[in-house]
Tab-separated table of C-alpha atoms and ligand atoms in Angstrom:
chain	number	residue	atom	x	y	z
I	8	UNK	CA	16.860	1.752	12.817
I	9	UNK	CA	16.373	2.634	9.404
I	10	UNK	CA	17.794	6.210	9.641
I	11	UNK	CA	21.080	4.888	11.157
I	12	UNK	CA	21.685	3.009	7.891
I	13	UNK	CA	25.131	3.521	6.784
I	14	UNK	CA	26.152	5.205	9.902
I	15	UNK	CA	27.395	2.482	12.184
I	16	UNK	CA	29.764	3.941	14.722
I	17	UNK	CA	30.791	7.315	16.101
I	18	UNK	CA	33.971	6.977	14.094
I	19	UNK	CA	32.210	6.576	10.808
I	20	UNK	CA	29.973	9.488	11.748
I	21	UNK	CA	33.056	11.712	12.426
I	22	UNK	CA	34.856	10.647	9.255
I	23	UNK	CA	31.863	11.230	7.089
I	24	UNK	CA	33.108	13.659	4.498
I	25	UNK	CA	30.594	16.108	3.294
I	26	UNK	CA	31.967	19.476	2.762
I	27	UNK	CA	29.535	22.353	1.368
I	28	UNK	CA	30.640	25.979	1.033
I	29	UNK	CA	33.519	25.375	3.234
I	30	UNK	CA	31.567	23.846	6.034
I	31	UNK	CA	31.476	20.188	7.032
I	32	UNK	CA	28.352	18.164	7.697
I	33	UNK	CA	27.479	14.955	9.539
I	34	UNK	CA	25.779	11.986	7.840
I	35	UNK	CA	22.339	13.184	8.359
I	36	UNK	CA	22.841	16.246	6.024
I	37	UNK	CA	22.620	15.792	2.216
I	38	UNK	CA	24.041	18.216	-0.285
I	39	UNK	CA	20.738	18.403	-2.147
I	40	UNK	CA	18.862	19.651	0.976
I	41	UNK	CA	21.607	22.197	1.553
I	42	UNK	CA	21.078	23.324	-2.029
I	43	UNK	CA	17.309	23.769	-1.231
I	44	UNK	CA	18.010	26.245	1.570
I	45	UNK	CA	18.951	28.876	-1.000
I	46	UNK	CA	15.393	29.095	-2.281
I	47	UNK	CA	13.682	28.224	0.985
I	48	UNK	CA	10.896	30.762	1.633
I	49	UNK	CA	11.374	32.326	5.148
I	50	UNK	CA	8.322	34.002	6.714
I	51	UNK	CA	8.176	37.117	8.625
I	52	UNK	CA	6.521	35.538	11.645
I	53	UNK	CA	9.043	32.643	11.747
I	54	UNK	CA	11.024	31.755	14.962
I	55	UNK	CA	14.322	30.163	14.387
I	56	UNK	CA	16.445	28.800	16.849
I	57	UNK	CA	19.969	28.635	15.747
I	58	UNK	CA	22.470	26.812	18.080
I	59	UNK	CA	25.826	25.207	18.059
I	60	UNK	CA	25.508	21.358	18.365
I	61	UNK	CA	25.510	20.254	22.003
I	62	UNK	CA	24.857	23.582	23.351
I	63	UNK	CA	21.411	23.163	24.978
I	64	UNK	CA	19.205	23.285	21.695
I	65	UNK	CA	16.600	21.003	23.288
I	66	UNK	CA	16.815	23.057	26.544
I	67	UNK	CA	15.998	26.372	24.903
I	68	UNK	CA	13.290	24.854	22.750
I	69	UNK	CA	11.614	23.480	25.982
I	70	UNK	CA	11.902	26.998	27.446
I	71	UNK	CA	10.508	28.621	24.493
I	72	UNK	CA	7.705	26.103	24.315
I	73	UNK	CA	6.841	26.457	27.947
I	74	UNK	CA	6.895	30.229	27.485
I	75	UNK	CA	4.385	29.979	24.743
I	76	UNK	CA	2.127	28.134	27.190
I	77	UNK	CA	2.737	30.070	30.171
I	78	UNK	CA	4.644	27.351	31.777
I	79	UNK	CA	1.625	24.732	31.261
I	80	UNK	CA	3.769	21.890	30.147
I	81	UNK	CA	0.860	19.688	29.518
I	82	UNK	CA	-0.520	22.007	26.933
I	83	UNK	CA	2.468	21.593	24.679
I	84	UNK	CA	1.901	19.637	21.583
I	85	UNK	CA	4.789	16.986	20.934
I	86	UNK	CA	5.380	15.995	17.495
I	87	UNK	CA	7.033	12.613	17.704
I	88	UNK	CA	7.257	12.068	13.923
I	89	UNK	CA	10.830	12.681	13.190
I	90	UNK	CA	9.756	14.205	9.798
I	91	UNK	CA	7.762	16.710	11.738
I	92	UNK	CA	10.239	17.467	14.296
I	93	UNK	CA	11.268	20.529	12.433
I	94	UNK	CA	14.960	21.125	12.280
I	95	UNK	CA	16.089	22.926	9.234
I	96	UNK	CA	19.582	21.240	8.891
I	97	UNK	CA	18.325	17.765	8.913
I	98	UNK	CA	16.988	15.544	6.371
I	99	UNK	CA	15.049	12.506	6.129
I	100	UNK	CA	16.397	8.934	6.011
I	101	UNK	CA	18.708	8.071	3.328
I	102	UNK	CA	16.362	6.104	1.463
I	103	UNK	CA	14.188	9.097	0.722
I	104	UNK	CA	14.957	12.143	-1.281
I	105	UNK	CA	12.933	14.280	0.623
I	106	UNK	CA	14.226	16.967	3.019
I	107	UNK	CA	12.887	18.176	6.301
I	108	UNK	CA	12.840	21.667	4.642
I	109	UNK	CA	9.984	20.503	2.550
I	110	UNK	CA	7.808	19.672	5.847
I	111	UNK	CA	8.695	23.124	7.158
I	112	UNK	CA	7.700	24.852	3.831
I	113	UNK	CA	4.192	23.160	4.021
I	114	UNK	CA	3.733	24.028	7.752
I	115	UNK	CA	1.260	26.627	8.811
I	116	UNK	CA	2.411	29.831	10.394
I	117	UNK	CA	3.644	30.688	12.880
I	118	UNK	CA	6.536	28.181	12.479
I	119	UNK	CA	9.029	27.581	15.104
I	120	UNK	CA	12.143	25.598	13.661
I	121	UNK	CA	15.756	24.802	14.605
I	122	UNK	CA	18.917	24.741	13.001
I	123	UNK	CA	22.666	24.224	13.581
I	124	UNK	CA	23.537	25.909	10.290
I	125	UNK	CA	26.471	28.474	10.496
I	126	UNK	CA	24.932	32.057	9.831
I	127	UNK	CA	26.334	32.476	6.348
I	128	UNK	CA	24.296	29.301	5.355
I	129	UNK	CA	20.995	30.316	6.587
I	130	UNK	CA	18.514	30.824	3.664
I	131	UNK	CA	19.051	34.238	2.148
I	132	UNK	CA	15.532	35.394	2.679
I	133	UNK	CA	16.350	35.469	6.433
I	134	UNK	CA	18.065	38.938	5.732
I	135	UNK	CA	15.053	40.410	4.061
I	136	UNK	CA	12.281	38.812	5.875
I	137	UNK	CA	13.920	39.197	9.288
I	138	UNK	CA	12.387	36.268	11.224
I	139	UNK	CA	13.121	36.403	14.762
I	140	UNK	CA	16.387	34.342	15.453
I	141	UNK	CA	17.293	33.319	18.958
I	142	UNK	CA	20.988	32.013	18.871
I	143	UNK	CA	22.410	29.709	21.720
I	144	UNK	CA	26.129	28.875	22.289
I	145	UNK	CA	27.956	27.210	24.791
I	146	UNK	CA	31.678	27.148	26.290
I	147	UNK	CA	33.252	25.057	23.475
I	148	UNK	CA	35.049	22.775	26.011
I	149	UNK	CA	31.419	21.828	27.330
I	150	UNK	CA	30.012	21.423	23.869
I	151	UNK	CA	33.003	18.930	23.036
I	152	UNK	CA	32.376	16.944	26.079
I	153	UNK	CA	28.689	16.921	25.432
I	154	UNK	CA	29.452	15.611	22.006
I	155	UNK	CA	31.542	12.853	23.487
I	156	UNK	CA	28.691	11.697	25.881
I	157	UNK	CA	26.379	11.871	22.801
I	158	UNK	CA	28.578	9.747	20.637
I	159	UNK	CA	29.248	7.435	23.464
I	160	UNK	CA	25.481	6.586	23.521
I	161	UNK	CA	25.874	5.602	19.863
I	162	UNK	CA	29.048	3.723	20.537
I	163	UNK	CA	27.049	1.758	22.978
I	164	UNK	CA	24.229	1.167	20.718
I	165	UNK	CA	26.443	0.014	18.076
I	166	UNK	CA	28.872	-1.935	20.144
I	167	UNK	CA	31.743	0.185	19.238
I	168	UNK	CA	33.830	2.700	21.193
I	169	UNK	CA	34.727	6.452	21.033
I	170	UNK	CA	37.555	8.175	22.773
I	171	UNK	CA	37.601	11.881	23.946
I	172	UNK	CA	40.600	12.398	22.029
I	173	UNK	CA	38.910	11.544	18.738
I	174	UNK	CA	36.067	13.808	19.600
I	175	UNK	CA	38.358	16.740	20.694
I	176	UNK	CA	40.524	16.528	17.665
I	177	UNK	CA	37.409	16.492	15.278
I	178	UNK	CA	35.725	19.271	17.431
I	179	UNK	CA	38.468	21.735	17.207
I	180	UNK	CA	39.578	20.944	13.669
I	181	UNK	CA	38.355	22.755	10.403
I	182	UNK	CA	36.154	19.551	9.672
I	183	UNK	CA	34.050	20.082	12.887
I	184	UNK	CA	30.479	19.576	11.870
I	185	UNK	CA	28.342	22.666	11.162
I	186	UNK	CA	31.617	24.725	11.132
I	187	UNK	CA	34.284	25.171	13.783
I	188	UNK	CA	33.023	26.585	17.057
I	189	UNK	CA	34.879	29.924	16.744
I	190	UNK	CA	33.555	30.633	13.138
I	191	UNK	CA	30.142	29.762	14.126
I	192	UNK	CA	29.751	31.636	17.478
I	193	UNK	CA	31.491	34.744	15.913
I	194	UNK	CA	29.135	34.638	12.840
I	195	UNK	CA	26.165	34.946	14.974
I	196	UNK	CA	27.913	37.272	17.450
I	197	UNK	CA	28.481	39.675	14.648
I	198	UNK	CA	24.559	39.803	14.371
I	199	UNK	CA	24.029	40.211	18.083
I	200	UNK	CA	22.727	43.845	17.733
I	201	UNK	CA	20.290	43.052	14.772
I	202	UNK	CA	16.762	43.712	15.975
I	203	UNK	CA	15.687	40.365	14.959
I	204	UNK	CA	18.486	38.535	16.713
I	205	UNK	CA	18.713	37.525	20.334
I	206	UNK	CA	21.991	36.144	21.349
I	207	UNK	CA	22.135	33.947	24.384
I	208	UNK	CA	24.541	31.581	26.183
I	209	UNK	CA	24.003	28.159	27.918
I	210	UNK	CA	26.014	29.607	30.772
I	211	UNK	CA	23.745	32.593	31.173
I	212	UNK	CA	20.763	30.083	31.231
I	213	UNK	CA	22.557	27.981	33.946
I	214	UNK	CA	23.274	31.084	35.956
I	215	UNK	CA	20.087	33.042	35.838
I	216	UNK	CA	17.072	31.520	33.647
I	217	UNK	CA	14.718	33.813	35.058
I	218	UNK	CA	16.427	36.803	33.438
I	219	UNK	CA	17.023	34.920	30.141
I	220	UNK	CA	13.147	34.197	30.144
I	221	UNK	CA	12.342	37.869	30.752
I	222	UNK	CA	14.785	38.719	27.741
I	223	UNK	CA	13.139	36.372	25.750
I	224	UNK	CA	9.519	37.395	26.700
I	225	UNK	CA	10.385	40.918	25.474
I	226	UNK	CA	12.018	39.628	22.311
I	227	UNK	CA	9.408	37.276	21.445
I	228	UNK	CA	6.565	39.553	22.405
I	229	UNK	CA	4.903	37.104	24.969
I	230	UNK	CA	3.481	37.572	28.496
I	231	UNK	CA	4.585	35.485	31.250
I	232	UNK	CA	2.693	35.546	34.519
I	233	UNK	CA	4.545	35.345	37.727
I	234	UNK	CA	3.024	31.930	38.184
I	235	UNK	CA	3.874	30.889	34.818
I	236	UNK	CA	7.511	32.096	35.607
I	237	UNK	CA	7.484	29.567	38.616
I	238	UNK	CA	6.216	26.680	36.297
I	239	UNK	CA	8.616	27.388	33.554
I	240	UNK	CA	11.680	27.296	36.144
I	241	UNK	CA	10.241	24.118	37.471
I	242	UNK	CA	9.831	22.330	34.237
I	243	UNK	CA	12.939	23.605	32.486
I	244	UNK	CA	15.265	22.304	35.256
I	245	UNK	CA	17.196	19.289	34.647
I	246	UNK	CA	14.984	17.139	36.825
I	247	UNK	CA	11.897	18.719	35.499
I	248	UNK	CA	12.875	18.161	31.798
I	249	UNK	CA	13.954	14.534	32.823
I	250	UNK	CA	10.442	13.961	34.088
I	251	UNK	CA	8.745	15.498	30.999
I	252	UNK	CA	11.016	13.423	28.509
I	253	UNK	CA	10.193	10.387	30.454
I	254	UNK	CA	6.557	10.948	30.173
I	255	UNK	CA	6.808	11.618	26.514
I	256	UNK	CA	8.645	8.258	26.236
I	257	UNK	CA	6.283	6.308	28.392
I	258	UNK	CA	3.155	7.754	26.678
I	259	UNK	CA	4.093	7.786	22.918
I	260	UNK	CA	5.025	4.760	20.871
I	261	UNK	CA	7.647	6.994	19.025
I	262	UNK	CA	8.288	9.220	22.041
I	263	UNK	CA	12.054	8.481	21.873
I	264	UNK	CA	12.136	10.089	18.433
I	265	UNK	CA	11.205	13.491	20.313
I	266	UNK	CA	13.781	13.095	23.289
I	267	UNK	CA	16.735	11.372	21.557
I	268	UNK	CA	18.391	11.945	18.351
I	269	UNK	CA	17.372	9.290	15.825
I	270	UNK	CA	15.428	7.695	19.031
I	271	UNK	CA	18.569	6.641	20.404
I	272	UNK	CA	21.189	9.203	21.570
I	273	UNK	CA	19.515	11.238	24.531
I	274	UNK	CA	19.407	15.006	24.424
I	275	UNK	CA	19.232	15.144	28.141
I	276	UNK	CA	22.484	14.227	29.790
I	277	UNK	CA	24.263	15.807	32.880
I	278	UNK	CA	23.199	19.462	32.249
I	279	UNK	CA	25.894	21.140	33.988
I	280	UNK	CA	28.637	23.751	33.144
I	281	UNK	CA	32.287	22.784	33.434
I	282	UNK	CA	31.692	19.007	32.949
I	283	UNK	CA	34.709	19.167	30.501
I	284	UNK	CA	36.952	19.300	33.499
I	285	UNK	CA	36.367	15.495	34.373
I	286	UNK	CA	37.457	14.637	30.843
I	287	UNK	CA	40.013	16.903	29.347
I	288	UNK	CA	43.690	16.435	29.820
I	289	UNK	CA	45.683	19.693	31.186
I	290	UNK	CA	47.228	19.815	27.686
I	291	UNK	CA	43.822	19.855	25.981
I	292	UNK	CA	42.602	22.586	28.447
I	293	UNK	CA	45.591	24.772	27.903
I	294	UNK	CA	45.391	24.291	24.108
I	295	UNK	CA	41.635	25.229	24.230
I	296	UNK	CA	42.332	28.340	26.527
I	297	UNK	CA	44.926	29.577	24.204
I	298	UNK	CA	42.707	29.175	20.982
I	299	UNK	CA	39.687	30.905	22.963
I	300	UNK	CA	42.199	33.863	23.896
I	301	UNK	CA	43.622	34.159	20.531
I	302	UNK	CA	40.580	33.827	18.485
I	303	UNK	CA	38.193	35.771	20.669
I	304	UNK	CA	40.607	38.707	21.731
I	305	UNK	CA	38.948	41.898	20.642
I	306	UNK	CA	35.547	40.479	19.517
I	307	UNK	CA	33.617	41.155	22.645
I	308	UNK	CA	32.749	37.546	22.802
I	309	UNK	CA	35.586	37.156	25.113
I	310	UNK	CA	33.407	38.754	27.802
I	311	UNK	CA	31.656	35.442	27.815
I	312	UNK	CA	34.367	32.936	26.904
I	313	UNK	CA	37.965	33.344	28.022
O	8	LIG	P1	25.591	17.699	28.548
O	8	LIG	O1	25.917	16.754	27.595
O	8	LIG	O2	26.792	18.542	29.094
O	8	LIG	O3	24.876	17.216	29.855
O	8	LIG	P2	21.542	19.733	22.442
O	8	LIG	O4	20.269	19.819	22.851
O	8	LIG	O5	22.160	21.083	21.821
O	8	LIG	O6	21.997	18.527	21.787
O	8	LIG	O7	22.497	20.050	23.831
O	8	LIG	C1	22.583	18.993	24.759
O	8	LIG	C2	23.008	19.455	26.164
O	8	LIG	O8	22.171	20.367	26.738
O	8	LIG	C3	23.462	18.199	27.075
O	8	LIG	O9	24.612	18.589	27.777
O	8	LIG	C4	22.119	18.295	27.976
O	8	LIG	O10	22.333	17.593	29.241
O	8	LIG	C5	21.988	19.823	28.185
O	8	LIG	N1	20.675	20.150	28.715
O	8	LIG	C6	19.387	19.533	28.142
O	8	LIG	N2	18.461	19.919	28.883
O	8	LIG	C7	19.020	20.927	30.054
O	8	LIG	C8	18.416	21.398	30.963
O	8	LIG	N3	17.366	21.319	31.350
O	8	LIG	N4	19.245	22.119	31.873
O	8	LIG	C9	20.668	21.987	31.455
O	8	LIG	N5	21.089	21.319	30.541
O	8	LIG	C10	20.444	20.671	29.756
């Protein structure tokens, strides 16, 4: 596949060395596109979904799309062209110089786009135009084990292997892509009281999706009917989304470009909280718990993660 050129294995993906303003990035990101963020024109009516990788980005995207259509899943327009699958931190294949950012710039309002960028690298106009920003994060142990599953699907496709140890060591290092989890989460957490920011967690979605939807409804200024709520709950469940994604893959020639990263690595996997328990050693668990205790102490985010 064209976009995978030069990115042959999980190991190469992890070892890719692009550092920009103290943050490390995966091979799909190019410095000239990061540079363009500085002058990117944000609009007041933009909606930005900002997440840490493997934290339920596509789940939240689906929830918001369902909410915008009162739960009518068949009314959602699906853009299976990767270049129009608007994610601010990503770029086009390496053989082209264009950035997806340019597609976003050319899109009509109201725009809805995604990013994994840490808060300090968001386009500066975010702080003057104040678009709505929904931020989603997830227990770092689960984000790490989800990344392992994700890279495993790349390993299978490239006839290589990947170990949890490799992914763990990378995820909790300063070279973690899009920034270390703690810096990323705390960066957005510090903006949790801004009027245009809604800070949410994967765990809240798993525990009580209805109340997350009601908070989003107020924040986004939408109206969800009670029947709409039932439809959203059904279609946003793991089973519901698997059905929807299977249908998109069946009915569209390029459907996999919508449901999998690079048409290859599925965004939908187990969809549970605590999946890390099956993968982590006791030492990894203890080390993580210690990091969380130390780095989150006194921040308030320790209410969610401890
Ligand atoms: P797991 O690998 O732990 O299963 P992202 O979209 O940011 O890449 O996140 C992917 C994670 O979100 C995967 O986690 C995936 O299974 C989970 N996910 C996707 N849809 C979901 C849903 N409807 N309910 C719960 N989790 C979901």
